[in-house]
Amino acid sequence: MRFAMIMAGGAGTRLWPMSRRDRPKQLIPFIDRGGGAKSLLTLAADRLDGLVEPEQRYICTGERYRDEIKRTVKGFTDARILGEPAARDTVNAVGFAAAVFEKQDPNAVFAVLTSDHIIEPDNVFRERMDLGFRLVEDDPTRICTFSITPTYPATGFGYVQRGGTIDGFDQKLAFRVGQFVEKPDLPRAQAYVESGDYGWNAGMFVVHAGTFLDCLRRFKPESHDGLRQIQGAWGTTDQQRVLETVYPTLPKISVDYAVMEPASKDESLTVCGVAMDVDWIDVGSWPSYAETLGPDADGNSASGPAKVYAHDARDNLVVTDPDDQNAANVALLGVSGLAVVQSGGATLVMPKAMAQQLKELHEKLPDDLK
């Protein structure tokens, strides 16, 4: 049986002040794709239509966001929201889902999806994801990742190297992974893009639930043992007690370091890839958010209810909270390359070039602004 789990636990500190502790970036309705503004999480859920049956779609998120998700994301009931009592990084979120899915179906195969990307067109996404499912259904020892065709030599993304072909599958789309490379420097990134043998690591994959749990047993036994306890109690009156007791004790580590890297070197497993030739935006900062908007003739972009007036101003981004109909209007004079964001009683003004340093500022903010 096919399942899907959308990871929605990120804090989104580089999208402050709109992304806050009580409303992280995946829940902000600030993406306009026709038919009104939607959140990144809603877009991720919509992409599953026609790929995975509604009752097999899950979201893994912080327990504190359960009610907001039920209110804003259509069709997700309590039973299909895996609420983490504490953030323990991606390997435990994926392991949590694997444990729940395997208990429902020992042959469960599931997709792990992101909640902070814009991926278009939807039909190509579904076709490539279906190919990933078929690869794993054909051989449960396979772990399938997805490779985005790069459009520039990004240094902030991981890369996937195309290796050999896989018998019985389209050699242009399906391949064995040669290696994973985490965030290369610019010269290496340029060489990767020019070679045509590397794609951006999409952070999504398809795996057999039992295979993933066995990987944890071998590569991260502390997580495996705790998740097996949670699995044993799942569906019983002890479910919540065991989850709240055990989950916060699990070691905090990413799925890439804990499972994907050692799995790629393990001869009993086959890490394979699917080329996903789509338009892909990782909405992780204000400059990347600007890519979702249509700029004016001077390269200025704006989103939200406030009016923006500009003179001799170029390549700026102005964002006001979509829920604040009384947001102050913004005037720009003789400035370029700025991001101006108003939300929740706070205003951010920064050069877009310093977007990655916003996290450092966030750490200095008082708790009532985080």
mmCIF file of C-alpha atoms in Angstrom:
data_model
loop_
_atom_site.group_PDB
_atom_site.id
_atom_site.type_symbol
_atom_site.label_atom_id
_atom_site.label_comp_id
_atom_site.label_asym_id
_atom_site.label_seq_id
_atom_site.Cartn_x
_atom_site.Cartn_y
_atom_site.Cartn_z
ATOM 1 C CA MET A 1 0.000 0.000 0.000
ATOM 2 C CA ARG A 2 1.228 3.493 -0.835
ATOM 3 C CA PHE A 3 1.485 6.173 1.838
ATOM 4 C CA ALA A 4 2.810 9.731 1.870
ATOM 5 C CA MET A 5 4.194 11.830 4.702
ATOM 6 C CA ILE A 6 4.733 15.581 4.401
ATOM 7 C CA MET A 7 7.388 16.897 6.778
ATOM 8 C CA ALA A 8 6.164 20.179 8.232
ATOM 9 C CA GLY A 9 8.315 20.824 11.255
ATOM 10 C CA GLY A 10 10.651 23.611 10.119
ATOM 11 C CA ALA A 11 10.909 26.863 12.068
ATOM 12 C CA GLY A 12 11.526 29.129 9.061
ATOM 13 C CA THR A 13 13.633 31.679 10.925
ATOM 14 C CA ARG A 14 14.960 33.153 7.653
ATOM 15 C CA LEU A 15 11.394 34.221 6.853
ATOM 16 C CA TRP A 16 10.989 36.275 10.036
ATOM 17 C CA PRO A 17 9.028 38.379 10.950
ATOM 18 C CA MET A 18 6.213 36.647 9.070
ATOM 19 C CA SER A 19 7.295 33.167 10.131
ATOM 20 C CA ARG A 20 6.903 32.900 13.905
ATOM 21 C CA ARG A 21 6.928 30.200 16.549
ATOM 22 C CA ASP A 22 3.114 30.003 16.487
ATOM 23 C CA ARG A 23 2.812 30.230 12.693
ATOM 24 C CA PRO A 24 5.871 28.867 10.872
ATOM 25 C CA LYS A 25 6.467 29.451 7.188
ATOM 26 C CA GLN A 26 4.652 26.329 5.968
ATOM 27 C CA LEU A 27 1.359 27.639 7.431
ATOM 28 C CA ILE A 28 1.481 31.228 6.110
ATOM 29 C CA PRO A 29 -1.024 31.829 3.267
ATOM 30 C CA PHE A 30 1.370 33.909 1.167
ATOM 31 C CA ILE A 31 1.737 31.953 -2.089
ATOM 32 C CA ASP A 32 -0.532 33.134 -4.889
ATOM 33 C CA ARG A 33 -1.023 30.474 -7.534
ATOM 34 C CA GLY A 34 -4.534 31.370 -8.705
ATOM 35 C CA GLY A 35 -7.720 30.923 -6.732
ATOM 36 C CA GLY A 36 -6.408 32.876 -3.753
ATOM 37 C CA ALA A 37 -3.319 32.741 -1.588
ATOM 38 C CA LYS A 38 -2.340 29.382 -0.121
ATOM 39 C CA SER A 39 0.222 28.111 2.348
ATOM 40 C CA LEU A 40 3.189 26.013 1.269
ATOM 41 C CA LEU A 41 1.745 23.088 3.236
ATOM 42 C CA THR A 42 -1.578 23.322 1.399
ATOM 43 C CA LEU A 43 0.253 23.319 -1.941
ATOM 44 C CA ALA A 44 2.240 20.242 -0.872
ATOM 45 C CA ALA A 45 -0.947 18.432 0.138
ATOM 46 C CA ASP A 46 -2.678 19.352 -3.138
ATOM 47 C CA ARG A 47 0.191 17.838 -5.149
ATOM 48 C CA LEU A 48 -0.737 14.400 -3.786
ATOM 49 C CA ASP A 49 -4.114 14.347 -5.557
ATOM 50 C CA GLY A 50 -4.201 11.382 -7.896
ATOM 51 C CA LEU A 51 -0.969 9.919 -6.491
ATOM 52 C CA VAL A 52 -1.831 8.616 -3.001
ATOM 53 C CA GLU A 53 -5.304 7.893 -1.631
ATOM 54 C CA PRO A 54 -6.525 10.579 0.812
ATOM 55 C CA GLU A 55 -6.698 8.205 3.783
ATOM 56 C CA GLN A 56 -3.007 7.284 3.270
ATOM 57 C CA ARG A 57 -1.734 10.891 3.334
ATOM 58 C CA TYR A 58 -0.127 12.128 6.572
ATOM 59 C CA ILE A 59 1.577 15.251 7.904
ATOM 60 C CA CYS A 60 4.349 15.062 10.502
ATOM 61 C CA THR A 61 4.615 18.299 12.452
ATOM 62 C CA GLY A 62 4.985 19.776 15.902
ATOM 63 C CA GLU A 63 2.039 18.853 18.107
ATOM 64 C CA ARG A 64 1.411 22.551 18.735
ATOM 65 C CA TYR A 65 0.390 23.053 15.081
ATOM 66 C CA ARG A 66 -2.248 20.295 15.003
ATOM 67 C CA ASP A 67 -5.300 22.543 15.351
ATOM 68 C CA GLU A 68 -4.073 25.101 12.815
ATOM 69 C CA ILE A 69 -3.382 22.358 10.265
ATOM 70 C CA LYS A 70 -6.831 20.842 10.755
ATOM 71 C CA ARG A 71 -8.339 24.288 10.286
ATOM 72 C CA THR A 72 -6.416 25.329 7.171
ATOM 73 C CA VAL A 73 -5.381 22.171 5.273
ATOM 74 C CA LYS A 74 -8.325 20.340 3.780
ATOM 75 C CA GLY A 75 -8.943 16.699 4.707
ATOM 76 C CA PHE A 76 -6.351 16.139 7.443
ATOM 77 C CA THR A 77 -7.935 14.706 10.579
ATOM 78 C CA ASP A 78 -6.278 13.957 13.929
ATOM 79 C CA ALA A 79 -5.568 10.385 12.843
ATOM 80 C CA ARG A 80 -3.443 11.589 9.923
ATOM 81 C CA ILE A 81 -1.434 14.233 11.750
ATOM 82 C CA LEU A 82 1.665 12.774 13.415
ATOM 83 C CA GLY A 83 2.278 15.295 16.177
ATOM 84 C CA GLU A 84 5.852 15.409 17.467
ATOM 85 C CA PRO A 85 5.997 16.296 21.179
ATOM 86 C CA ALA A 86 9.507 17.682 20.553
ATOM 87 C CA ALA A 87 11.537 18.445 17.439
ATOM 88 C CA ARG A 88 14.072 15.636 16.928
ATOM 89 C CA ASP A 89 15.180 16.378 13.342
ATOM 90 C CA THR A 90 14.274 14.599 10.140
ATOM 91 C CA VAL A 91 15.476 11.037 10.739
ATOM 92 C CA ASN A 92 13.037 10.599 13.619
ATOM 93 C CA ALA A 93 10.166 12.254 11.750
ATOM 94 C CA VAL A 94 10.676 9.775 8.910
ATOM 95 C CA GLY A 95 11.145 6.887 11.342
ATOM 96 C CA PHE A 96 7.970 7.890 13.187
ATOM 97 C CA ALA A 97 6.024 7.686 9.928
ATOM 98 C CA ALA A 98 7.663 4.370 8.982
ATOM 99 C CA ALA A 99 6.692 2.866 12.336
ATOM 100 C CA VAL A 100 3.065 3.978 11.998
ATOM 101 C CA PHE A 101 2.762 2.868 8.368
ATOM 102 C CA GLU A 102 4.370 -0.552 8.937
ATOM 103 C CA LYS A 103 1.908 -1.256 11.739
ATOM 104 C CA GLN A 104 -0.947 -0.637 9.293
ATOM 105 C CA ASP A 105 0.636 -2.581 6.432
ATOM 106 C CA PRO A 106 3.879 -4.624 6.651
ATOM 107 C CA ASN A 107 4.402 -3.920 2.927
ATOM 108 C CA ALA A 108 3.871 -0.160 3.193
ATOM 109 C CA VAL A 109 5.881 1.966 0.767
ATOM 110 C CA PHE A 110 5.854 5.678 1.468
ATOM 111 C CA ALA A 111 6.982 8.976 0.039
ATOM 112 C CA VAL A 112 8.652 11.579 2.228
ATOM 113 C CA LEU A 113 7.759 15.039 0.952
ATOM 114 C CA THR A 114 8.717 18.587 1.840
ATOM 115 C CA SER A 115 6.403 21.422 2.860
ATOM 116 C CA ASP A 116 8.548 24.419 1.906
ATOM 117 C CA HIS A 117 8.955 24.062 -1.854
ATOM 118 C CA ILE A 118 7.060 25.224 -4.907
ATOM 119 C CA ILE A 119 7.154 22.479 -7.546
ATOM 120 C CA GLU A 120 5.556 22.939 -10.959
ATOM 121 C CA PRO A 121 3.968 21.537 -13.029
ATOM 122 C CA ASP A 122 2.046 19.173 -10.763
ATOM 123 C CA ASN A 123 1.568 16.494 -13.419
ATOM 124 C CA VAL A 124 5.323 16.051 -13.947
ATOM 125 C CA PHE A 125 5.834 15.870 -10.170
ATOM 126 C CA ARG A 126 3.212 13.103 -9.929
ATOM 127 C CA GLU A 127 4.689 11.161 -12.858
ATOM 128 C CA ARG A 128 8.190 11.204 -11.369
ATOM 129 C CA MET A 129 6.927 10.387 -7.882
ATOM 130 C CA ASP A 130 4.944 7.456 -9.305
ATOM 131 C CA LEU A 131 8.167 6.212 -10.926
ATOM 132 C CA GLY A 132 9.843 6.389 -7.516
ATOM 133 C CA PHE A 133 7.063 4.305 -5.991
ATOM 134 C CA ARG A 134 7.358 1.722 -8.788
ATOM 135 C CA LEU A 135 11.114 1.426 -8.321
ATOM 136 C CA VAL A 136 10.708 0.596 -4.618
ATOM 137 C CA GLU A 137 7.681 -1.654 -5.168
ATOM 138 C CA ASP A 138 9.780 -3.590 -7.692
ATOM 139 C CA ASP A 139 12.621 -4.038 -5.172
ATOM 140 C CA PRO A 140 12.100 -3.165 -1.464
ATOM 141 C CA THR A 141 15.868 -2.863 -0.922
ATOM 142 C CA ARG A 142 15.834 0.300 -3.023
ATOM 143 C CA ILE A 143 15.676 3.778 -1.533
ATOM 144 C CA CYS A 144 14.661 6.282 -4.176
ATOM 145 C CA THR A 145 15.632 9.941 -4.058
ATOM 146 C CA PHE A 146 14.820 12.740 -6.512
ATOM 147 C CA SER A 147 17.179 14.934 -8.492
ATOM 148 C CA ILE A 148 16.140 18.430 -9.604
ATOM 149 C CA THR A 149 17.646 19.725 -12.839
ATOM 150 C CA PRO A 150 19.852 22.631 -11.651
ATOM 151 C CA THR A 151 19.394 26.075 -13.177
ATOM 152 C CA TYR A 152 22.474 27.663 -11.607
ATOM 153 C CA PRO A 153 25.484 26.555 -9.494
ATOM 154 C CA ALA A 154 23.805 26.766 -6.080
ATOM 155 C CA THR A 155 26.083 26.365 -3.061
ATOM 156 C CA GLY A 156 23.269 26.080 -0.526
ATOM 157 C CA PHE A 157 21.830 22.797 -1.850
ATOM 158 C CA GLY A 158 23.046 19.219 -1.773
ATOM 159 C CA TYR A 159 23.765 17.435 -5.068
ATOM 160 C CA VAL A 160 23.013 13.924 -6.361
ATOM 161 C CA GLN A 161 25.339 12.291 -8.894
ATOM 162 C CA ARG A 162 23.843 10.181 -11.673
ATOM 163 C CA GLY A 163 25.354 6.686 -11.696
ATOM 164 C CA GLY A 164 24.486 3.536 -13.650
ATOM 165 C CA THR A 165 21.156 2.579 -15.193
ATOM 166 C CA ILE A 166 18.468 0.333 -13.677
ATOM 167 C CA ASP A 167 17.206 -2.607 -15.709
ATOM 168 C CA GLY A 168 13.562 -2.379 -16.729
ATOM 169 C CA PHE A 169 13.241 1.374 -16.187
ATOM 170 C CA ASP A 170 13.689 4.413 -18.418
ATOM 171 C CA GLN A 171 17.437 5.089 -18.338
ATOM 172 C CA LYS A 172 16.881 8.806 -18.929
ATOM 173 C CA LEU A 173 14.808 9.129 -15.768
ATOM 174 C CA ALA A 174 15.874 6.360 -13.349
ATOM 175 C CA PHE A 175 19.465 5.762 -12.266
ATOM 176 C CA ARG A 176 21.697 4.485 -9.496
ATOM 177 C CA VAL A 177 23.077 7.257 -7.303
ATOM 178 C CA GLY A 178 26.834 7.665 -7.611
ATOM 179 C CA GLN A 179 27.266 9.898 -4.582
ATOM 180 C CA PHE A 180 25.653 12.592 -2.466
ATOM 181 C CA VAL A 181 27.520 15.886 -2.065
ATOM 182 C CA GLU A 182 26.488 18.362 0.645
ATOM 183 C CA LYS A 183 26.609 22.071 -0.234
ATOM 184 C CA PRO A 184 29.740 22.317 -2.424
ATOM 185 C CA ASP A 185 31.777 25.483 -2.874
ATOM 186 C CA LEU A 186 31.157 27.579 -5.986
ATOM 187 C CA PRO A 187 33.874 26.068 -8.262
ATOM 188 C CA ARG A 188 32.641 22.529 -7.549
ATOM 189 C CA ALA A 189 29.005 23.557 -7.974
ATOM 190 C CA GLN A 190 29.840 25.093 -11.358
ATOM 191 C CA ALA A 191 31.639 21.917 -12.415
ATOM 192 C CA TYR A 192 28.673 19.782 -11.318
ATOM 193 C CA VAL A 193 26.186 21.835 -13.307
ATOM 194 C CA GLU A 194 28.394 21.904 -16.408
ATOM 195 C CA SER A 195 28.925 18.127 -16.289
ATOM 196 C CA GLY A 196 25.221 17.330 -16.581
ATOM 197 C CA ASP A 197 25.752 14.395 -14.204
ATOM 198 C CA TYR A 198 24.531 16.127 -11.044
ATOM 199 C CA GLY A 199 21.189 17.443 -9.872
ATOM 200 C CA TRP A 200 20.017 19.234 -6.767
ATOM 201 C CA ASN A 201 18.954 16.923 -3.955
ATOM 202 C CA ALA A 202 15.201 17.562 -3.621
ATOM 203 C CA GLY A 203 15.063 16.330 -0.016
ATOM 204 C CA MET A 204 12.283 13.901 -0.958
ATOM 205 C CA PHE A 205 12.446 10.131 -1.245
ATOM 206 C CA VAL A 206 10.435 6.911 -1.426
ATOM 207 C CA VAL A 207 11.233 3.893 0.754
ATOM 208 C CA HIS A 208 9.714 0.663 2.072
ATOM 209 C CA ALA A 209 8.744 1.223 5.724
ATOM 210 C CA GLY A 210 10.400 -1.999 6.867
ATOM 211 C CA THR A 211 13.583 -1.175 4.965
ATOM 212 C CA PHE A 212 13.811 2.236 6.592
ATOM 213 C CA LEU A 213 13.316 0.808 10.081
ATOM 214 C CA ASP A 214 15.970 -1.819 9.375
ATOM 215 C CA CYS A 215 18.352 0.960 8.279
ATOM 216 C CA LEU A 216 17.730 2.630 11.622
ATOM 217 C CA ARG A 217 18.420 -0.653 13.424
ATOM 218 C CA ARG A 218 21.826 -0.854 11.755
ATOM 219 C CA PHE A 219 22.829 2.802 11.411
ATOM 220 C CA LYS A 220 21.023 4.556 14.282
ATOM 221 C CA PRO A 221 19.924 1.922 16.831
ATOM 222 C CA GLU A 222 19.036 4.492 19.512
ATOM 223 C CA SER A 223 16.325 5.890 17.258
ATOM 224 C CA HIS A 224 15.228 2.431 16.151
ATOM 225 C CA ASP A 225 14.693 1.153 19.688
ATOM 226 C CA GLY A 226 12.655 4.177 20.752
ATOM 227 C CA LEU A 227 10.522 4.163 17.621
ATOM 228 C CA ARG A 228 9.777 0.468 18.090
ATOM 229 C CA GLN A 229 8.443 1.291 21.548
ATOM 230 C CA ILE A 230 6.215 3.956 20.026
ATOM 231 C CA GLN A 231 5.090 1.535 17.333
ATOM 232 C CA GLY A 232 4.165 -1.072 19.921
ATOM 233 C CA ALA A 233 1.927 1.383 21.752
ATOM 234 C CA TRP A 234 0.432 2.952 18.631
ATOM 235 C CA GLY A 235 -3.315 2.485 18.452
ATOM 236 C CA THR A 236 -3.601 1.568 22.150
ATOM 237 C CA THR A 237 -4.592 3.583 25.188
ATOM 238 C CA ASP A 238 -0.860 4.039 25.908
ATOM 239 C CA GLN A 239 -0.152 5.683 22.538
ATOM 240 C CA GLN A 240 0.165 9.290 23.693
ATOM 241 C CA ARG A 241 1.925 8.507 26.972
ATOM 242 C CA VAL A 242 4.634 6.442 25.272
ATOM 243 C CA LEU A 243 5.044 8.982 22.458
ATOM 244 C CA GLU A 244 5.471 11.879 24.890
ATOM 245 C CA THR A 245 7.880 9.882 27.064
ATOM 246 C CA VAL A 246 10.084 8.313 24.391
ATOM 247 C CA TYR A 247 10.142 10.681 21.420
ATOM 248 C CA PRO A 248 11.945 13.587 23.159
ATOM 249 C CA THR A 249 14.793 11.193 24.101
ATOM 250 C CA LEU A 250 15.611 10.239 20.490
ATOM 251 C CA PRO A 251 18.981 11.481 19.171
ATOM 252 C CA LYS A 252 18.648 14.603 17.038
ATOM 253 C CA ILE A 253 20.156 14.098 13.568
ATOM 254 C CA SER A 254 19.142 14.559 9.941
ATOM 255 C CA VAL A 255 17.995 11.686 7.742
ATOM 256 C CA ASP A 256 20.764 12.498 5.239
ATOM 257 C CA TYR A 257 23.546 11.906 7.752
ATOM 258 C CA ALA A 258 21.873 9.114 9.735
ATOM 259 C CA VAL A 259 20.518 6.971 6.883
ATOM 260 C CA MET A 260 21.050 8.197 3.319
ATOM 261 C CA GLU A 261 24.842 8.512 3.455
ATOM 262 C CA PRO A 262 25.539 5.106 5.072
ATOM 263 C CA ALA A 263 22.838 3.470 2.908
ATOM 264 C CA SER A 264 24.561 4.716 -0.251
ATOM 265 C CA LYS A 265 27.684 2.765 0.813
ATOM 266 C CA ASP A 266 25.853 -0.414 1.886
ATOM 267 C CA GLU A 267 25.940 -3.246 -0.663
ATOM 268 C CA SER A 268 22.685 -4.751 0.611
ATOM 269 C CA LEU A 269 20.804 -1.599 -0.424
ATOM 270 C CA THR A 270 20.405 0.281 -3.697
ATOM 271 C CA VAL A 271 20.054 4.031 -3.523
ATOM 272 C CA CYS A 272 18.540 5.140 -6.790
ATOM 273 C CA GLY A 273 17.414 8.439 -8.207
ATOM 274 C CA VAL A 274 14.701 9.834 -10.424
ATOM 275 C CA ALA A 275 15.299 12.932 -12.533
ATOM 276 C CA MET A 276 12.604 15.467 -11.702
ATOM 277 C CA ASP A 277 12.693 18.071 -14.468
ATOM 278 C CA VAL A 278 10.396 20.617 -12.846
ATOM 279 C CA ASP A 279 10.469 24.250 -11.818
ATOM 280 C CA TRP A 280 11.529 24.106 -8.177
ATOM 281 C CA ILE A 281 11.837 26.919 -5.655
ATOM 282 C CA ASP A 282 13.014 26.254 -2.111
ATOM 283 C CA VAL A 283 11.134 29.014 -0.271
ATOM 284 C CA GLY A 284 13.584 29.283 2.590
ATOM 285 C CA SER A 285 14.460 32.981 2.554
ATOM 286 C CA TRP A 286 13.048 36.313 1.429
ATOM 287 C CA PRO A 287 15.043 36.390 -1.842
ATOM 288 C CA SER A 288 13.755 32.916 -2.740
ATOM 289 C CA TYR A 289 10.220 34.030 -1.860
ATOM 290 C CA ALA A 290 10.698 36.947 -4.274
ATOM 291 C CA GLU A 291 11.146 34.365 -7.053
ATOM 292 C CA THR A 292 7.477 33.411 -6.610
ATOM 293 C CA LEU A 293 6.334 36.949 -7.449
ATOM 294 C CA GLY A 294 6.163 38.902 -10.698
ATOM 295 C CA PRO A 295 8.490 41.935 -10.567
ATOM 296 C CA ASP A 296 7.678 45.307 -12.115
ATOM 297 C CA ALA A 297 9.767 47.002 -14.805
ATOM 298 C CA ASP A 298 12.348 48.057 -12.203
ATOM 299 C CA GLY A 299 12.608 44.596 -10.654
ATOM 300 C CA ASN A 300 10.617 45.510 -7.534
ATOM 301 C CA SER A 301 8.288 42.827 -6.157
ATOM 302 C CA ALA A 302 5.483 43.192 -3.641
ATOM 303 C CA SER A 303 3.076 40.923 -1.793
ATOM 304 C CA GLY A 304 0.339 41.645 0.726
ATOM 305 C CA PRO A 305 -2.397 44.226 1.246
ATOM 306 C CA ALA A 306 -0.211 47.344 1.652
ATOM 307 C CA LYS A 307 0.336 49.712 -1.285
ATOM 308 C CA VAL A 308 3.931 50.258 -2.418
ATOM 309 C CA TYR A 309 5.169 53.510 -3.971
ATOM 310 C CA ALA A 310 8.616 53.584 -5.527
ATOM 311 C CA HIS A 311 10.811 56.203 -7.187
ATOM 312 C CA ASP A 312 14.325 55.549 -8.446
ATOM 313 C CA ALA A 313 14.187 52.205 -6.619
ATOM 314 C CA ARG A 314 15.200 48.848 -8.088
ATOM 315 C CA ASP A 315 15.289 45.149 -7.227
ATOM 316 C CA ASN A 316 13.482 45.514 -3.897
ATOM 317 C CA LEU A 317 11.015 43.208 -2.173
ATOM 318 C CA VAL A 318 8.147 44.491 -0.003
ATOM 319 C CA VAL A 319 5.970 42.007 1.898
ATOM 320 C CA THR A 320 3.116 42.755 4.281
ATOM 321 C CA ASP A 321 1.128 40.224 6.258
ATOM 322 C CA PRO A 322 -1.759 38.837 4.151
ATOM 323 C CA ASP A 323 -4.010 38.869 7.227
ATOM 324 C CA ASP A 324 -3.325 42.520 8.098
ATOM 325 C CA GLN A 325 -5.674 44.700 6.069
ATOM 326 C CA ASN A 326 -4.436 47.743 8.004
ATOM 327 C CA ALA A 327 -0.787 47.233 7.123
ATOM 328 C CA ALA A 328 1.111 50.501 6.638
ATOM 329 C CA ASN A 329 1.834 51.500 3.053
ATOM 330 C CA VAL A 330 5.498 51.513 1.994
ATOM 331 C CA ALA A 331 7.403 54.138 0.008
ATOM 332 C CA LEU A 332 10.819 53.424 -1.525
ATOM 333 C CA LEU A 333 13.143 56.206 -2.658
ATOM 334 C CA GLY A 334 16.602 55.762 -4.140
ATOM 335 C CA VAL A 335 17.224 52.309 -2.700
ATOM 336 C CA SER A 336 18.025 48.956 -4.293
ATOM 337 C CA GLY A 337 18.375 45.337 -3.258
ATOM 338 C CA LEU A 338 16.332 45.668 -0.057
ATOM 339 C CA ALA A 339 13.783 43.360 1.580
ATOM 340 C CA VAL A 340 11.141 45.166 3.651
ATOM 341 C CA VAL A 341 8.769 42.899 5.581
ATOM 342 C CA GLN A 342 5.991 43.903 7.990
ATOM 343 C CA SER A 343 4.177 41.368 10.159
ATOM 344 C CA GLY A 344 2.945 40.952 13.708
ATOM 345 C CA GLY A 345 4.036 44.360 14.963
ATOM 346 C CA ALA A 346 7.581 44.015 13.593
ATOM 347 C CA THR A 347 9.310 45.429 10.527
ATOM 348 C CA LEU A 348 12.416 43.961 8.924
ATOM 349 C CA VAL A 349 14.643 46.038 6.637
ATOM 350 C CA MET A 350 17.719 44.330 5.235
ATOM 351 C CA PRO A 351 19.816 43.980 2.078
ATOM 352 C CA LYS A 352 18.589 40.854 0.299
ATOM 353 C CA ALA A 353 22.224 39.798 0.000
ATOM 354 C CA MET A 354 22.307 39.308 3.802
ATOM 355 C CA ALA A 355 19.296 36.967 3.895
ATOM 356 C CA GLN A 356 21.257 33.997 5.209
ATOM 357 C CA GLN A 357 22.368 36.052 8.236
ATOM 358 C CA LEU A 358 18.810 36.713 9.345
ATOM 359 C CA LYS A 359 18.999 33.574 11.470
ATOM 360 C CA GLU A 360 21.742 35.209 13.533
ATOM 361 C CA LEU A 361 19.564 38.264 14.150
ATOM 362 C CA HIS A 362 16.637 36.022 15.063
ATOM 363 C CA GLU A 363 18.669 34.446 17.866
ATOM 364 C CA LYS A 364 19.051 37.896 19.479
ATOM 365 C CA LEU A 365 15.348 38.736 19.439
ATOM 366 C CA PRO A 366 13.214 38.654 22.613
ATOM 367 C CA ASP A 367 10.916 35.636 22.932
ATOM 368 C CA ASP A 368 7.769 37.664 22.289
ATOM 369 C CA LEU A 369 9.015 38.504 18.776
ATOM 370 C CA LYS A 370 10.125 35.006 17.790
#
